[in-house]
Coordinates of C-alpha atoms in Angstrom, one line a residue:
T289 CA 79.7 -106.7 -218.7
T290 CA 78.5 -109.8 -218.9
C291 CA 77.3 -110.3 -215.6
T292 CA 76.4 -114.3 -214.5
L293 CA 72.9 -114.4 -212.1
S294 CA 73.1 -117.2 -209.3
T295 CA 70.2 -118.6 -208.0
A296 CA 71.1 -120.1 -205.0
G297 CA 70.7 -118.6 -202.0
M298 CA 68.4 -115.8 -200.3
Q299 CA 65.1 -115.1 -202.1
Q300 CA 63.7 -112.5 -200.5
C301 CA 64.8 -109.4 -198.4
T302 CA 63.4 -106.5 -196.5
V303 CA 63.5 -102.6 -197.7
A304 CA 63.9 -99.2 -196.1
N305 CA 60.3 -99.4 -195.5
G306 CA 60.0 -102.9 -193.3
Q307 CA 58.2 -104.5 -196.3
S308 CA 59.5 -107.8 -198.0
C309 CA 61.2 -107.7 -202.0
P310 CA 61.0 -110.6 -204.1
V311 CA 64.8 -112.0 -204.5
I312 CA 65.3 -113.3 -208.4
G313 CA 69.0 -113.6 -207.3
V314 CA 72.3 -112.4 -206.8
V315 CA 75.0 -110.9 -209.6
S316 CA 78.5 -109.8 -209.5
L317 CA 78.9 -106.0 -210.2
P318 CA 81.9 -104.2 -211.0
I319 CA 80.9 -101.0 -210.4
T320 CA 83.2 -97.4 -211.3
L321 CA 83.3 -94.4 -209.8
S322 CA 86.0 -91.7 -210.4
G323 CA 88.0 -94.1 -211.6
R324 CA 87.5 -96.0 -208.6
T325 CA 86.3 -99.4 -209.2
R326 CA 85.2 -102.3 -207.0
I327 CA 82.9 -105.6 -207.1
F328 CA 80.0 -105.9 -205.4
D329 CA 77.3 -108.8 -205.1
V330 CA 74.3 -106.9 -205.8
L331 CA 70.4 -109.0 -205.3
V332 CA 68.3 -108.4 -208.3
A333 CA 64.2 -108.0 -207.9
P334 CA 61.9 -107.1 -209.8
T335 CA 59.5 -104.1 -208.2
L336 CA 62.2 -101.9 -207.5
S337 CA 61.2 -98.1 -208.2
H338 CA 65.0 -97.5 -209.5
D339 CA 67.1 -99.3 -211.9
L340 CA 70.0 -99.5 -209.1
I341 CA 69.9 -98.5 -205.3
L342 CA 73.6 -98.3 -203.3
G343 CA 73.3 -99.0 -199.9
I344 CA 75.9 -98.3 -196.7
D345 CA 78.1 -100.8 -197.4
F346 CA 78.8 -99.3 -200.7
W347 CA 79.7 -96.5 -199.1
R348 CA 81.9 -98.2 -196.8
V349 CA 83.6 -100.3 -199.6
M350 CA 84.3 -97.0 -202.2
Q351 CA 85.5 -95.0 -198.5
I352 CA 82.9 -92.2 -199.5
I353 CA 81.6 -89.3 -197.0
P354 CA 78.3 -87.7 -197.9
D355 CA 77.1 -84.3 -196.6
M356 CA 74.0 -84.6 -196.6
F357 CA 73.4 -80.3 -196.0
S358 CA 74.9 -80.0 -199.1
G359 CA 73.6 -82.6 -201.2
S360 CA 77.3 -83.9 -202.0
W361 CA 80.0 -86.4 -201.5
S362 CA 83.8 -86.8 -201.1
F363 CA 86.2 -90.0 -200.9
L364 CA 87.9 -90.4 -197.4
N365 CA 91.1 -90.2 -198.8
P366 CA 90.7 -87.9 -202.1
S367 CA 94.6 -88.5 -203.4
E368 CA 94.7 -92.6 -202.8
V369 CA 93.3 -94.8 -205.7
N370 CA 91.9 -98.0 -204.4
T371 CA 91.4 -99.5 -207.5
P372 CA 92.6 -97.1 -210.7
K373 CA 91.3 -100.0 -212.9
V374 CA 91.4 -103.5 -212.3
G375 CA 94.3 -105.1 -212.8
A376 CA 96.5 -101.8 -213.2
I377 CA 99.8 -100.8 -211.3
H378 CA 101.0 -97.4 -211.1
S379 CA 104.2 -97.1 -212.7
S380 CA 107.0 -94.5 -211.4
E381 CA 106.0 -90.9 -212.3
S382 CA 107.6 -89.6 -209.3
L383 CA 111.4 -90.0 -211.3
T384 CA 112.7 -87.0 -212.8
S385 CA 113.7 -86.6 -216.2
E386 CA 116.9 -87.1 -214.7
Q387 CA 116.6 -90.5 -213.1
K388 CA 114.7 -92.2 -216.1
K389 CA 117.5 -90.6 -218.0
Q390 CA 120.0 -93.0 -215.7
L391 CA 117.8 -95.4 -215.9
E392 CA 117.3 -96.5 -219.2
Q393 CA 121.0 -96.1 -219.9
M394 CA 122.4 -98.4 -216.8
I395 CA 119.9 -100.6 -218.2
E396 CA 121.2 -100.0 -222.0
D397 CA 124.3 -100.7 -221.1
T398 CA 123.9 -104.0 -218.7
F399 CA 121.9 -105.9 -221.0
Q400 CA 124.4 -105.0 -224.0
A401 CA 126.9 -107.7 -221.8
M402 CA 123.8 -110.0 -222.0
P403 CA 122.8 -112.2 -225.2
S404 CA 119.5 -113.1 -226.9
K405 CA 119.0 -116.2 -226.7
L406 CA 118.3 -118.9 -224.3
G407 CA 121.2 -118.6 -221.7
C408 CA 122.8 -121.8 -220.1
T409 CA 124.5 -121.9 -216.5
T410 CA 128.0 -123.6 -216.4
L411 CA 128.0 -123.9 -212.9
V412 CA 125.5 -126.1 -211.9
E413 CA 123.5 -129.1 -213.7
H414 CA 120.5 -131.1 -212.4
I415 CA 121.2 -134.5 -211.6
I416 CA 118.4 -136.7 -210.8
G417 CA 119.5 -139.6 -208.7
T418 CA 117.6 -142.8 -209.0
D419 CA 118.7 -146.5 -209.1
S420 CA 115.7 -147.5 -210.4
P421 CA 115.0 -150.2 -213.6
P422 CA 113.6 -147.6 -216.6
I423 CA 110.4 -147.1 -216.5
R424 CA 108.3 -147.3 -219.9
Q425 CA 105.1 -145.2 -220.1
R426 CA 102.7 -145.3 -223.4
H427 CA 101.7 -141.9 -224.8
Y428 CA 98.8 -140.5 -224.1
P429 CA 96.2 -139.5 -227.1
I430 CA 96.0 -136.4 -228.5
S431 CA 93.3 -134.7 -230.8
P432 CA 94.4 -133.9 -234.3
A433 CA 93.3 -130.7 -234.0
L434 CA 96.3 -130.1 -231.0
Q435 CA 98.6 -132.1 -232.9
R436 CA 100.0 -129.4 -234.8
Q437 CA 100.6 -127.0 -231.8
V438 CA 102.6 -129.5 -229.9
Y439 CA 104.8 -130.0 -232.8
E440 CA 105.5 -126.1 -233.3
E441 CA 106.4 -126.4 -229.6
L442 CA 108.9 -129.3 -229.9
D443 CA 110.1 -127.9 -233.0
K444 CA 111.6 -124.7 -231.3
M445 CA 112.8 -126.8 -228.1
L446 CA 114.4 -128.4 -230.5
A447 CA 116.1 -125.5 -232.1
D448 CA 117.1 -124.0 -229.1
G449 CA 118.4 -126.8 -227.6
V450 CA 116.2 -127.8 -225.0
V451 CA 115.4 -131.2 -226.1
E452 CA 117.2 -133.8 -228.9
P453 CA 116.1 -137.1 -230.0
S454 CA 116.6 -140.1 -227.6
N455 CA 117.1 -144.0 -227.4
S456 CA 116.4 -144.5 -224.1
P457 CA 114.6 -147.0 -222.5
W458 CA 112.6 -144.2 -220.4
A459 CA 109.5 -142.9 -221.7
S460 CA 107.2 -140.8 -220.3
P461 CA 103.7 -139.2 -221.8
I462 CA 102.6 -135.7 -222.2
L463 CA 99.8 -133.5 -220.9
L464 CA 98.6 -130.5 -222.4
I465 CA 98.1 -127.2 -220.7
K466 CA 96.0 -124.4 -221.6
K467 CA 97.7 -121.5 -221.7
E468 CA 95.8 -118.2 -221.2
D469 CA 96.0 -117.4 -225.0
G470 CA 93.9 -120.0 -225.4
R471 CA 96.5 -121.8 -227.1
Y472 CA 98.1 -125.2 -225.7
R473 CA 101.8 -126.3 -224.4
F474 CA 103.1 -130.0 -223.5
V475 CA 104.9 -130.5 -220.3
V476 CA 106.0 -134.3 -219.3
D477 CA 104.3 -136.0 -216.6
F478 CA 107.2 -137.3 -214.6
R479 CA 105.2 -138.8 -211.5
Q480 CA 106.3 -141.9 -212.1
L481 CA 109.8 -140.9 -212.4
N482 CA 109.5 -139.0 -209.6
K483 CA 108.2 -142.1 -207.7
V484 CA 111.8 -143.4 -207.5
T485 CA 114.3 -140.1 -207.4
A486 CA 115.4 -139.8 -203.8
R487 CA 114.4 -136.5 -202.3
D488 CA 116.7 -132.3 -202.2
A489 CA 116.3 -131.3 -199.0
Y490 CA 116.9 -127.6 -200.1
P491 CA 114.8 -125.4 -198.6
L492 CA 112.1 -123.1 -200.3
P493 CA 111.6 -119.5 -199.0
F494 CA 108.6 -119.1 -197.0
V495 CA 106.1 -116.6 -199.6
S496 CA 104.7 -114.4 -195.9
A497 CA 108.2 -114.5 -194.7
T498 CA 109.5 -112.9 -198.4
L499 CA 106.9 -110.3 -198.4
D500 CA 107.6 -109.3 -194.6
K501 CA 110.9 -108.4 -195.4
L502 CA 109.4 -106.0 -198.5
R503 CA 109.4 -102.6 -196.2
D504 CA 110.8 -99.5 -197.4
A505 CA 109.5 -100.3 -200.6
H506 CA 110.1 -97.0 -202.5
Y507 CA 111.3 -98.2 -205.7
L508 CA 111.0 -102.0 -206.7
T509 CA 112.0 -103.6 -209.4
T510 CA 111.1 -107.1 -210.7
L511 CA 113.0 -109.3 -213.2
D512 CA 111.8 -111.9 -215.4
I513 CA 114.7 -114.6 -216.2
K514 CA 113.6 -116.8 -219.2
A515 CA 112.6 -119.8 -219.2
A516 CA 114.4 -120.2 -215.7
Y517 CA 114.5 -124.0 -215.7
W518 CA 115.9 -124.5 -219.1
Q519 CA 119.1 -122.6 -218.4
I520 CA 120.3 -125.0 -216.4
P521 CA 121.7 -128.2 -217.8
L522 CA 121.0 -131.8 -217.2
S523 CA 123.8 -134.1 -216.0
E524 CA 124.6 -136.6 -219.1
E525 CA 123.8 -139.7 -217.1
S526 CA 119.9 -137.8 -215.8
K527 CA 119.0 -137.1 -219.7
P528 CA 117.7 -140.2 -220.7
L529 CA 115.7 -141.0 -217.6
T530 CA 113.3 -137.6 -218.9
A531 CA 112.8 -139.3 -222.3
F532 CA 108.9 -138.6 -223.6
V533 CA 106.8 -139.4 -226.8
I534 CA 105.6 -137.2 -229.0
P535 CA 102.6 -139.0 -231.3
N536 CA 104.3 -139.5 -235.0
R537 CA 107.5 -137.8 -233.9
G538 CA 109.3 -140.5 -231.8
L539 CA 111.3 -140.1 -228.6
F540 CA 113.3 -137.0 -227.2
Q541 CA 114.9 -136.3 -224.2
F542 CA 115.6 -133.0 -222.4
R543 CA 119.0 -131.6 -222.5
R544 CA 117.9 -128.9 -219.9
M545 CA 116.3 -129.1 -216.6
P546 CA 112.7 -130.0 -217.4
M547 CA 109.8 -127.9 -215.0
G548 CA 107.9 -131.3 -213.2
L549 CA 110.8 -133.0 -211.6
H550 CA 110.6 -133.4 -208.0
N551 CA 114.0 -131.3 -207.5
A552 CA 113.9 -129.0 -210.2
P553 CA 112.7 -125.8 -207.8
A554 CA 115.4 -127.4 -205.2
T555 CA 118.3 -127.0 -207.2
W556 CA 117.3 -123.7 -209.1
Q557 CA 116.5 -122.2 -205.7
R558 CA 120.3 -123.2 -204.5
F559 CA 121.9 -121.9 -207.6
I560 CA 120.1 -118.4 -207.7
D561 CA 120.7 -117.9 -204.1
R562 CA 124.1 -118.9 -204.7
V563 CA 124.1 -116.3 -207.7
I564 CA 123.0 -113.3 -205.9
G565 CA 125.1 -113.9 -202.7
L566 CA 124.1 -113.1 -199.0
D567 CA 125.3 -109.7 -199.5
L568 CA 122.4 -108.1 -201.2
E569 CA 120.1 -110.0 -199.3
K570 CA 118.3 -106.8 -197.8
Y571 CA 117.7 -105.8 -201.2
V572 CA 117.6 -108.3 -203.1
F573 CA 114.7 -111.6 -202.5
V574 CA 114.0 -114.7 -204.9
Y575 CA 111.4 -117.0 -204.6
L576 CA 112.2 -119.3 -207.4
D577 CA 112.3 -117.5 -210.7
D578 CA 110.6 -114.3 -209.0
V579 CA 113.3 -111.8 -208.5
I580 CA 112.5 -108.5 -206.6
I581 CA 114.6 -105.5 -205.6
C582 CA 113.6 -103.2 -203.0
T583 CA 115.1 -99.9 -201.8
D584 CA 114.3 -96.6 -200.3
S585 CA 116.4 -94.2 -202.4
F586 CA 116.9 -94.1 -206.4
E587 CA 120.5 -94.0 -206.3
R588 CA 121.0 -97.3 -204.4
H589 CA 118.6 -99.0 -206.5
L590 CA 120.2 -98.2 -209.3
E591 CA 124.0 -99.3 -207.7
I592 CA 121.9 -102.6 -206.4
L593 CA 120.2 -103.4 -209.7
K594 CA 123.3 -103.1 -211.8
E595 CA 125.1 -105.2 -209.8
V596 CA 122.1 -107.6 -209.9
I597 CA 121.7 -108.0 -213.7
T598 CA 125.7 -108.2 -214.1
R599 CA 125.9 -111.4 -211.7
I600 CA 122.7 -113.1 -213.5
T601 CA 124.6 -112.5 -216.5
N602 CA 127.8 -114.0 -215.3
A603 CA 126.8 -116.6 -214.6
G604 CA 125.2 -117.5 -217.5
L605 CA 121.6 -116.3 -217.6
T606 CA 119.9 -114.5 -219.2
L607 CA 116.7 -112.2 -219.0
N608 CA 113.3 -111.5 -220.7
R609 CA 113.9 -107.5 -220.6
D610 CA 109.9 -107.2 -221.7
K611 CA 108.7 -108.6 -218.8
C612 CA 110.9 -107.1 -216.6
H613 CA 109.6 -103.8 -214.8
F614 CA 112.1 -101.4 -213.2
C615 CA 111.9 -99.0 -210.9
K616 CA 108.2 -99.0 -210.0
Q617 CA 106.2 -97.4 -207.0
E618 CA 103.8 -101.0 -207.0
L619 CA 104.6 -103.6 -208.1
R620 CA 103.1 -107.8 -208.7
Y621 CA 105.0 -110.0 -206.7
L622 CA 103.5 -113.3 -205.4
G623 CA 100.1 -112.3 -206.0
Y624 CA 99.9 -109.3 -204.6
V625 CA 100.5 -106.0 -205.3
V626 CA 103.7 -104.7 -203.2
G627 CA 104.8 -100.6 -202.4
A628 CA 105.8 -98.0 -200.1
S629 CA 102.1 -98.1 -198.8
G630 CA 102.5 -101.5 -197.9
L631 CA 101.1 -105.1 -199.3
M632 CA 98.1 -104.8 -201.1
V633 CA 96.1 -107.9 -202.9
D634 CA 96.0 -108.2 -206.7
P635 CA 92.6 -106.8 -208.5
G636 CA 92.8 -109.1 -210.8
K637 CA 92.8 -112.2 -208.7
V638 CA 90.5 -111.2 -206.0
E639 CA 88.1 -110.1 -209.0
A640 CA 88.1 -113.6 -210.6
I641 CA 87.9 -115.1 -206.9
V642 CA 84.2 -112.5 -206.9
K643 CA 83.1 -113.7 -210.1
I644 CA 82.9 -117.9 -209.0
P645 CA 79.3 -118.7 -208.1
P646 CA 78.0 -120.5 -205.4
P647 CA 80.0 -123.8 -205.4
R648 CA 77.7 -127.0 -206.7
N649 CA 79.9 -129.8 -205.4
V650 CA 83.0 -130.7 -203.1
T651 CA 85.4 -129.7 -205.5
E652 CA 84.2 -126.0 -206.7
V653 CA 84.5 -125.9 -202.7
R654 CA 87.6 -126.8 -202.0
R655 CA 89.2 -124.4 -205.5
L656 CA 87.4 -121.9 -203.8
I657 CA 89.1 -122.3 -200.3
G658 CA 92.4 -122.4 -202.2
L659 CA 92.2 -119.5 -203.9
A660 CA 90.6 -117.3 -200.9
S661 CA 93.5 -118.4 -198.5
W662 CA 96.5 -117.1 -200.7
Y663 CA 94.7 -113.8 -199.1
R664 CA 93.8 -115.2 -195.9
R665 CA 96.4 -112.3 -194.3
F666 CA 93.7 -109.6 -194.8
V667 CA 90.4 -111.5 -193.5
P668 CA 90.4 -111.2 -190.2
N669 CA 89.2 -114.6 -188.3
F670 CA 89.8 -116.2 -192.0
S671 CA 89.3 -119.7 -190.2
S672 CA 86.3 -119.2 -188.5
L673 CA 84.7 -117.4 -191.7
I674 CA 85.1 -120.0 -193.8
A675 CA 84.0 -123.0 -191.4
P676 CA 80.9 -123.6 -192.8
L677 CA 82.5 -124.0 -196.0
C678 CA 85.4 -126.3 -194.4
D679 CA 82.0 -128.5 -192.8
L680 CA 81.3 -129.3 -196.7
L681 CA 84.3 -131.3 -196.7
K682 CA 84.0 -133.3 -194.3
K683 CA 84.2 -137.1 -195.3
N684 CA 80.8 -138.7 -195.7
R685 CA 79.4 -135.2 -195.1
K686 CA 76.1 -134.9 -197.7
F687 CA 76.5 -131.1 -200.0
I688 CA 73.8 -129.3 -199.2
W689 CA 74.7 -125.6 -199.3
D690 CA 72.5 -123.7 -196.9
D691 CA 72.1 -120.6 -195.4
A692 CA 75.2 -120.4 -193.6
C693 CA 77.1 -121.1 -196.2
N694 CA 75.6 -118.3 -198.0
S695 CA 76.3 -116.0 -195.1
A696 CA 80.0 -117.1 -195.5
F697 CA 80.7 -117.4 -199.3
R698 CA 78.9 -113.5 -199.5
S699 CA 81.3 -112.4 -196.3
L700 CA 84.3 -114.0 -197.3
K701 CA 83.7 -111.5 -200.9
D702 CA 82.7 -108.6 -198.9
C703 CA 86.5 -109.2 -196.6
L704 CA 88.0 -109.1 -200.1
I705 CA 86.6 -106.5 -202.1
S706 CA 87.3 -104.1 -199.0
A707 CA 90.7 -106.1 -198.0
P708 CA 92.6 -103.5 -196.0
I709 CA 97.0 -102.2 -197.0
L710 CA 99.3 -104.5 -194.8
S711 CA 102.2 -102.6 -193.2
C712 CA 105.3 -104.8 -193.4
P713 CA 106.6 -105.2 -189.9
N714 CA 110.1 -102.9 -188.9
F715 CA 111.9 -106.2 -187.3
D716 CA 114.5 -103.4 -186.5
L717 CA 112.0 -102.7 -183.9
P718 CA 113.0 -104.7 -180.2

């Protein structure tokens, strides 16, 4: 594992015999013990007699009980694996062979009625409400090395019926977004169009409220709706408003609802709420295109899952089967891991936060706070803890990374590394 040495903050520490020991920096080091992996901020000192010294914080985080008489140790909960592998999610090994057979058969039967190509509903269309005169913008330059990727994506969108050539007086530029695989995709910069668009007030669910409802999650399924926005058509009068420029290829406009439009989330949420229906709200939760099904019994889960897939199919939508996860005990959802035991942080996202070096400017502090705030419910007194970091964001404040900032930075990481499992509230209780 490659670790980055941070030299900010502490310059020495006090060891067990009371003497001072020079410290040259700190590294975030993943340590695995019997299949459990945690990430620790480790002080790097040049004069230690051992390669690695693990202290009480290590025992506490790993939930280890030492036996001084026998010279042995054991886990506090041997059956619990906190993080067996960073990013790993348990599958439903508890399903019997007969249950697996029933699940596979139901999936095959329901997906047979679903076309493989991108769907397009006839139940709703997206309308862009504006009385503004056309806004024409120049395109942003694209390097020759990236033009080929843009052209390949454009050709696929044309083949899928997502976009078409345009003669519109409107024109918006495109932006390039780097994907996880290192390639780029383009999005249209609709900021000027959004400024002159009437707002749709349809509400989106609160993420926290959705998570609080995931009680009795013994069986979980998440469904991935393939390119969800592109499965909603644009009204004829709205299509010219979405025109965009591809350098050396010309002007194009969307036939389907694109990402980046101000009212696109509201249109989608209203539509998918209608498709799923109020009668399933006890078991099915939808935040935009993230659909999760939660039940306390296998039989009920199979029944609800079949009904949801049927309703999605009848609405003219298609699912990305390869990205659906069926009947699991634990699943990632909205940046968390949910399961029967409760709500947990996503190890992969925590790892990304822990690997962040001490911020060097206000922008990096703001990014750190934004990432960590997603898990604020797992950190006691979160606002007080990050107060020294928030002070750096104050207007006309000189950026000085002092001991208080470094202490808050390290404490925040410690809290996320050892984050507890949170139980979902029982709203049936008085």
